[in-house]
Amino acid sequence: MTTIFLDCFDDMIPLWNAVGAAGDPAVTVNVEPGQPADIPALLAGHDTCIVDHSYFDADLLGRCPDLKHIVFLGTGASSFIDLAAAAKNGITVHTIKGYGDTTVAEHTIALALSAARGVAKMDREVRAGQWRQVEGLQVNGKVLGIVGLGGIGREVARMGQGLGMQVLAWNRSPIDSPAAPLAPLEEVLARADILCLTMALNDDTRGFLTAERLKLTKRGVIFVNTARADIVDNAALAALLREGHVRHAAIDVFSQEPPASDDPFLGLDNVTLTAHAGFMTPEATMTMLRRALDIVKSVGG
């Protein structure tokens, strides 16, 4: 049996070629925009596939009888693959963690600094012919609150400390050697001048930052989300932005991507938005692809 990379982008090909090494299994690379057509036919004869963005519902999984392993390029496989149906069909889904910790953390800090200094807002105004100096927030000495001290959170903590910030973090599970001082969630929310959400989305964290928890934050807080949109009560966050309780939100993730035209954040001036691009650097992509190949080797693809 063989392996196919089901949905490789054109611009990913040079990176894919760069990470290959002697002894790697042969992988057929399919380059087709969007969701590839006739996936069952493409997967026929392959027991393993590498997947970047294709969707596998229960019906599609049931029509791929040769498939035994899916190597998903990232951590959020449940957004693209019906995991229960995969298990029912004897298909193991592999994910890749930690490949972009530094890259996502850099994007998190970039959004925090942009929000603190009004970079996006001034850029829009200067382009529109307006010249108005916006007063910013000096981050040195301020409290950086981190909700979720996993790989990305640890990197955010390291970078925040490098900026002279007082880092305070909360994590759902105990940590033996935390990268920053830990505190109860309520204290992190109440003390943070800049609050960064870097926790994973799962059944336990969906809707975790409720309206009540968001209201615990201090007036004038900057909120940065490079995790997942559905961890947050976004209607409550939008209301707090309109009220001025939240000074600015910087958001890289949406419940619907791209966001719908009536998404409330699109109409707010005190919001900076990016297109779920926190993980997108050549370095992170190459690490991810190399780990995908290692997984294929380990399952005998």
Tab-separated table of C-alpha atoms in Angstrom:
chain	number	residue	atom	x	y	z
A	1	MET	CA	0.000	0.000	0.000
A	2	THR	CA	1.093	3.585	-0.576
A	3	THR	CA	0.603	7.135	0.661
A	4	ILE	CA	-0.937	10.166	-1.024
A	5	PHE	CA	-0.732	13.826	-0.057
A	6	LEU	CA	-4.326	14.560	-0.942
A	7	ASP	CA	-4.486	18.350	-1.142
A	8	CYS	CA	-1.093	19.994	-1.413
A	9	PHE	CA	-1.031	23.673	-2.388
A	10	ASP	CA	1.201	24.792	-5.264
A	11	ASP	CA	3.210	27.082	-2.998
A	12	MET	CA	3.752	24.230	-0.543
A	13	ILE	CA	5.593	22.100	-3.107
A	14	PRO	CA	9.039	23.746	-2.633
A	15	LEU	CA	8.745	23.291	1.139
A	16	TRP	CA	7.628	19.688	0.717
A	17	ASN	CA	10.599	18.998	-1.535
A	18	ALA	CA	12.950	20.709	0.924
A	19	VAL	CA	12.051	18.494	3.886
A	20	GLY	CA	12.397	15.175	2.084
A	21	ALA	CA	15.234	12.869	3.113
A	22	ALA	CA	16.789	9.595	2.053
A	23	GLY	CA	14.726	6.671	3.249
A	24	ASP	CA	11.404	8.516	3.198
A	25	PRO	CA	8.457	6.570	1.795
A	26	ALA	CA	7.231	7.449	-1.668
A	27	VAL	CA	4.271	9.814	-1.519
A	28	THR	CA	2.007	10.711	-4.414
A	29	VAL	CA	1.321	14.456	-4.310
A	30	ASN	CA	-2.022	15.708	-5.572
A	31	VAL	CA	-2.277	19.427	-6.286
A	32	GLU	CA	-5.861	20.538	-6.786
A	33	PRO	CA	-7.458	23.772	-5.584
A	34	GLY	CA	-10.060	23.506	-2.851
A	35	GLN	CA	-11.674	20.178	-2.003
A	36	PRO	CA	-10.274	17.605	-4.446
A	37	ALA	CA	-12.834	16.023	-6.744
A	38	ASP	CA	-13.707	12.321	-6.340
A	39	ILE	CA	-11.680	11.686	-3.210
A	40	PRO	CA	-12.592	7.965	-3.040
A	41	ALA	CA	-11.063	7.457	-6.490
A	42	LEU	CA	-7.927	9.377	-5.505
A	43	LEU	CA	-7.535	7.317	-2.332
A	44	ALA	CA	-8.129	3.934	-3.952
A	45	GLY	CA	-5.103	1.724	-3.301
A	46	HIS	CA	-3.701	4.053	-0.609
A	47	ASP	CA	-3.823	3.077	3.043
A	48	THR	CA	-2.428	6.423	4.236
A	49	CYS	CA	-3.176	9.998	3.224
A	50	ILE	CA	-1.808	13.352	4.295
A	51	VAL	CA	-4.538	15.980	4.536
A	52	ASP	CA	-4.272	19.758	4.788
A	53	HIS	CA	-7.774	21.143	4.296
A	54	SER	CA	-10.113	18.522	2.802
A	55	TYR	CA	-13.312	17.637	4.659
A	56	PHE	CA	-14.151	14.027	5.541
A	57	ASP	CA	-17.694	13.422	6.731
A	58	ALA	CA	-19.052	10.014	7.675
A	59	ASP	CA	-20.332	9.288	4.189
A	60	LEU	CA	-17.006	10.080	2.520
A	61	LEU	CA	-15.032	8.044	5.053
A	62	GLY	CA	-17.295	5.092	4.414
A	63	ARG	CA	-16.475	5.267	0.699
A	64	CYS	CA	-12.705	4.964	1.233
A	65	PRO	CA	-12.321	1.256	2.081
A	66	ASP	CA	-8.533	1.109	1.634
A	67	LEU	CA	-7.834	4.021	3.956
A	68	LYS	CA	-6.326	3.155	7.355
A	69	HIS	CA	-4.468	6.316	8.371
A	70	ILE	CA	-5.099	10.050	7.940
A	71	VAL	CA	-2.216	12.347	8.823
A	72	PHE	CA	-3.792	15.749	9.423
A	73	LEU	CA	-1.519	18.752	8.979
A	74	GLY	CA	-2.243	20.516	12.245
A	75	THR	CA	-4.028	20.003	15.527
A	76	GLY	CA	-7.658	20.816	14.709
A	77	ALA	CA	-8.579	17.593	12.935
A	78	SER	CA	-12.100	17.583	14.383
A	79	SER	CA	-12.925	20.680	12.309
A	80	PHE	CA	-12.280	18.744	9.110
A	81	ILE	CA	-12.786	15.065	9.924
A	82	ASP	CA	-15.651	13.194	11.570
A	83	LEU	CA	-13.435	11.517	14.168
A	84	ALA	CA	-16.128	9.153	15.438
A	85	ALA	CA	-16.862	7.963	11.907
A	86	ALA	CA	-13.148	7.536	11.228
A	87	ALA	CA	-12.793	5.313	14.285
A	88	LYS	CA	-15.887	3.332	13.288
A	89	ASN	CA	-14.308	2.685	9.882
A	90	GLY	CA	-10.999	1.590	11.400
A	91	ILE	CA	-9.180	4.755	10.327
A	92	THR	CA	-6.612	6.257	12.692
A	93	VAL	CA	-6.333	10.052	12.572
A	94	HIS	CA	-2.913	11.468	13.424
A	95	THR	CA	-2.376	15.139	14.270
A	96	ILE	CA	0.768	17.254	14.493
A	97	LYS	CA	1.289	19.324	17.609
A	98	GLY	CA	3.858	21.929	18.484
A	99	TYR	CA	5.120	22.585	14.973
A	100	GLY	CA	4.142	26.258	15.079
A	101	ASP	CA	4.467	27.193	18.743
A	102	THR	CA	7.048	29.921	18.163
A	103	THR	CA	5.391	31.172	14.985
A	104	VAL	CA	1.933	31.480	16.582
A	105	ALA	CA	3.425	33.088	19.678
A	106	GLU	CA	5.180	35.690	17.525
A	107	HIS	CA	1.863	36.456	15.818
A	108	THR	CA	0.193	36.728	19.222
A	109	ILE	CA	2.769	39.242	20.397
A	110	ALA	CA	2.553	41.111	17.087
A	111	LEU	CA	-1.210	41.457	17.504
A	112	ALA	CA	-0.796	42.543	21.120
A	113	LEU	CA	1.686	45.270	20.189
A	114	SER	CA	-0.420	46.384	17.221
A	115	ALA	CA	-3.451	46.689	19.489
A	116	ALA	CA	-1.474	48.490	22.181
A	117	ARG	CA	-0.184	51.113	19.748
A	118	GLY	CA	-3.184	51.396	17.419
A	119	VAL	CA	-1.108	50.343	14.405
A	120	ALA	CA	-3.939	49.011	12.242
A	121	LYS	CA	-6.233	51.913	13.092
A	122	MET	CA	-3.626	54.553	12.225
A	123	ASP	CA	-2.743	52.698	9.040
A	124	ARG	CA	-6.381	52.829	7.909
A	125	GLU	CA	-6.688	56.513	8.784
A	126	VAL	CA	-3.443	57.603	7.104
A	127	ARG	CA	-4.462	55.769	3.919
A	128	ALA	CA	-7.804	57.593	4.081
A	129	GLY	CA	-6.066	60.980	4.225
A	130	GLN	CA	-6.430	61.485	7.970
A	131	TRP	CA	-3.510	62.473	10.185
A	132	ARG	CA	-4.307	61.716	13.811
A	133	GLN	CA	-1.787	60.513	16.339
A	134	VAL	CA	-3.327	57.812	18.505
A	135	GLU	CA	-2.076	57.487	22.053
A	136	GLY	CA	-0.722	54.018	22.690
A	137	LEU	CA	-0.046	51.775	25.646
A	138	GLN	CA	3.532	51.136	26.746
A	139	VAL	CA	3.753	47.421	27.469
A	140	ASN	CA	6.918	47.469	29.576
A	141	GLY	CA	5.885	46.879	33.180
A	142	LYS	CA	2.322	45.919	32.275
A	143	VAL	CA	0.715	42.590	33.192
A	144	LEU	CA	0.511	40.007	30.422
A	145	GLY	CA	-2.161	37.452	31.272
A	146	ILE	CA	-2.023	34.110	29.482
A	147	VAL	CA	-4.918	31.648	29.508
A	148	GLY	CA	-3.445	28.308	28.463
A	149	LEU	CA	0.224	27.649	29.179
A	150	GLY	CA	0.915	24.947	26.612
A	151	GLY	CA	3.567	25.189	23.923
A	152	ILE	CA	2.272	28.445	22.431
A	153	GLY	CA	1.508	29.953	25.830
A	154	ARG	CA	5.035	29.178	27.035
A	155	GLU	CA	6.500	30.972	24.033
A	156	VAL	CA	4.192	33.960	24.549
A	157	ALA	CA	5.364	34.084	28.168
A	158	ARG	CA	9.023	34.037	27.118
A	159	MET	CA	8.523	36.833	24.613
A	160	GLY	CA	6.429	38.890	27.009
A	161	GLN	CA	9.133	38.627	29.652
A	162	GLY	CA	11.621	39.821	27.039
A	163	LEU	CA	9.481	42.927	26.569
A	164	GLY	CA	9.646	43.652	30.286
A	165	MET	CA	6.105	42.561	31.032
A	166	GLN	CA	4.919	40.927	34.236
A	167	VAL	CA	3.605	37.572	33.071
A	168	LEU	CA	0.809	35.811	34.927
A	169	ALA	CA	-0.722	32.599	33.613
A	170	TRP	CA	-3.453	30.041	34.204
A	171	ASN	CA	-3.565	26.493	32.876
A	172	ARG	CA	-6.311	23.871	33.105
A	173	SER	CA	-3.961	21.149	34.344
A	174	PRO	CA	-1.055	21.286	36.817
A	175	ILE	CA	2.411	22.125	35.466
A	176	ASP	CA	5.580	20.985	37.220
A	177	SER	CA	7.900	23.683	35.868
A	178	PRO	CA	5.746	26.529	34.526
A	179	ALA	CA	7.282	29.104	32.214
A	180	ALA	CA	5.565	31.887	34.156
A	181	PRO	CA	3.969	32.408	37.583
A	182	LEU	CA	0.604	30.667	37.826
A	183	ALA	CA	-2.495	32.148	39.431
A	184	PRO	CA	-6.213	31.366	39.659
A	185	LEU	CA	-8.124	32.178	36.474
A	186	GLU	CA	-10.066	34.973	38.153
A	187	GLU	CA	-6.826	36.687	39.189
A	188	VAL	CA	-5.327	36.424	35.707
A	189	LEU	CA	-8.478	37.910	34.184
A	190	ALA	CA	-8.664	40.716	36.738
A	191	ARG	CA	-5.007	41.771	36.616
A	192	ALA	CA	-4.131	41.475	32.934
A	193	ASP	CA	-3.497	44.626	30.930
A	194	ILE	CA	-3.094	42.403	27.877
A	195	LEU	CA	-4.927	39.068	27.964
A	196	CYS	CA	-3.839	36.367	25.495
A	197	LEU	CA	-5.916	33.268	24.852
A	198	THR	CA	-3.696	30.318	23.857
A	199	MET	CA	-5.626	27.257	25.013
A	200	ALA	CA	-6.902	24.376	22.873
A	201	LEU	CA	-10.518	23.989	21.802
A	202	ASN	CA	-12.253	20.813	22.914
A	203	ASP	CA	-15.569	19.807	24.436
A	204	ASP	CA	-14.458	21.128	27.823
A	205	THR	CA	-13.229	24.527	26.603
A	206	ARG	CA	-15.958	25.394	24.107
A	207	GLY	CA	-17.527	28.620	25.382
A	208	PHE	CA	-15.008	28.703	28.249
A	209	LEU	CA	-14.599	32.496	28.313
A	210	THR	CA	-18.199	33.272	29.156
A	211	ALA	CA	-19.724	36.724	29.433
A	212	GLU	CA	-19.341	36.499	33.207
A	213	ARG	CA	-15.644	35.681	32.961
A	214	LEU	CA	-14.990	38.375	30.368
A	215	LYS	CA	-16.576	40.917	32.700
A	216	LEU	CA	-13.977	40.049	35.340
A	217	THR	CA	-11.305	41.743	33.211
A	218	LYS	CA	-10.175	45.244	34.106
A	219	ARG	CA	-11.544	48.171	32.131
A	220	GLY	CA	-9.182	49.005	29.280
A	221	VAL	CA	-7.859	45.464	28.809
A	222	ILE	CA	-6.498	44.364	25.426
A	223	PHE	CA	-7.708	40.908	24.394
A	224	VAL	CA	-5.811	38.721	21.909
A	225	ASN	CA	-7.193	35.452	20.522
A	226	THR	CA	-4.930	33.239	18.430
A	227	ALA	CA	-6.498	30.027	19.775
A	228	ARG	CA	-10.019	29.254	18.534
A	229	ALA	CA	-13.048	31.532	18.278
A	230	ASP	CA	-15.476	29.103	19.889
A	231	ILE	CA	-13.629	29.229	23.216
A	232	VAL	CA	-15.058	32.744	23.648
A	233	ASP	CA	-18.551	34.171	23.989
A	234	ASN	CA	-17.942	36.494	21.055
A	235	ALA	CA	-21.265	38.314	21.354
A	236	ALA	CA	-20.295	39.275	24.904
A	237	LEU	CA	-16.820	40.295	23.757
A	238	ALA	CA	-18.299	42.503	21.028
A	239	ALA	CA	-20.596	44.144	23.590
A	240	LEU	CA	-17.661	44.876	25.907
A	241	LEU	CA	-15.763	46.382	22.981
A	242	ARG	CA	-18.683	48.666	22.148
A	243	GLU	CA	-18.912	49.754	25.782
A	244	GLY	CA	-15.191	50.498	25.913
A	245	HIS	CA	-14.623	48.005	28.725
A	246	VAL	CA	-12.304	46.097	26.403
A	247	ARG	CA	-9.971	48.674	24.897
A	248	HIS	CA	-9.072	46.612	21.855
A	249	ALA	CA	-9.385	43.039	20.594
A	250	ALA	CA	-6.933	41.450	18.192
A	251	ILE	CA	-8.376	38.319	16.623
A	252	ASP	CA	-6.882	35.723	14.278
A	253	VAL	CA	-9.656	33.108	14.472
A	254	PHE	CA	-13.365	33.071	13.667
A	255	SER	CA	-16.243	30.648	14.121
A	256	GLN	CA	-16.831	30.937	10.384
A	257	GLU	CA	-13.809	31.430	8.157
A	258	PRO	CA	-13.798	33.693	6.295
A	259	PRO	CA	-16.179	35.607	8.572
A	260	ALA	CA	-19.716	36.372	7.441
A	261	SER	CA	-20.417	39.907	6.263
A	262	ASP	CA	-22.516	40.549	9.384
A	263	ASP	CA	-19.819	39.400	11.813
A	264	PRO	CA	-19.950	42.034	14.596
A	265	PHE	CA	-16.170	42.406	14.778
A	266	LEU	CA	-15.999	43.661	11.183
A	267	GLY	CA	-17.854	46.822	12.095
A	268	LEU	CA	-15.871	47.711	15.215
A	269	ASP	CA	-13.059	50.236	15.011
A	270	ASN	CA	-11.254	48.955	18.099
A	271	VAL	CA	-10.591	45.512	16.636
A	272	THR	CA	-7.598	44.249	14.638
A	273	LEU	CA	-8.272	41.205	12.477
A	274	THR	CA	-6.040	38.704	10.689
A	275	ALA	CA	-6.977	35.701	8.550
A	276	HIS	CA	-6.114	32.737	10.794
A	277	ALA	CA	-2.502	33.152	9.732
A	278	GLY	CA	-0.701	32.818	13.042
A	279	PHE	CA	0.815	29.477	12.053
A	280	MET	CA	1.833	30.470	8.527
A	281	THR	CA	5.579	30.769	8.124
A	282	PRO	CA	7.868	28.614	5.970
A	283	GLU	CA	9.675	27.467	9.112
A	284	ALA	CA	6.514	26.193	10.776
A	285	THR	CA	5.228	24.599	7.573
A	286	MET	CA	8.489	22.750	6.984
A	287	THR	CA	8.479	21.431	10.548
A	288	MET	CA	4.889	20.259	10.092
A	289	LEU	CA	5.599	18.528	6.769
A	290	ARG	CA	8.684	16.805	8.142
A	291	ARG	CA	6.705	15.483	11.086
A	292	ALA	CA	3.984	14.283	8.713
A	293	LEU	CA	6.569	12.255	6.803
A	294	ASP	CA	7.879	10.819	10.053
A	295	ILE	CA	4.357	9.717	10.986
A	296	VAL	CA	3.930	8.070	7.585
A	297	LYS	CA	7.197	6.206	8.153
A	298	SER	CA	6.100	5.102	11.600
A	299	VAL	CA	2.845	3.556	10.340
A	300	GLY	CA	4.606	1.824	7.478
A	301	GLY	CA	3.261	3.978	4.646
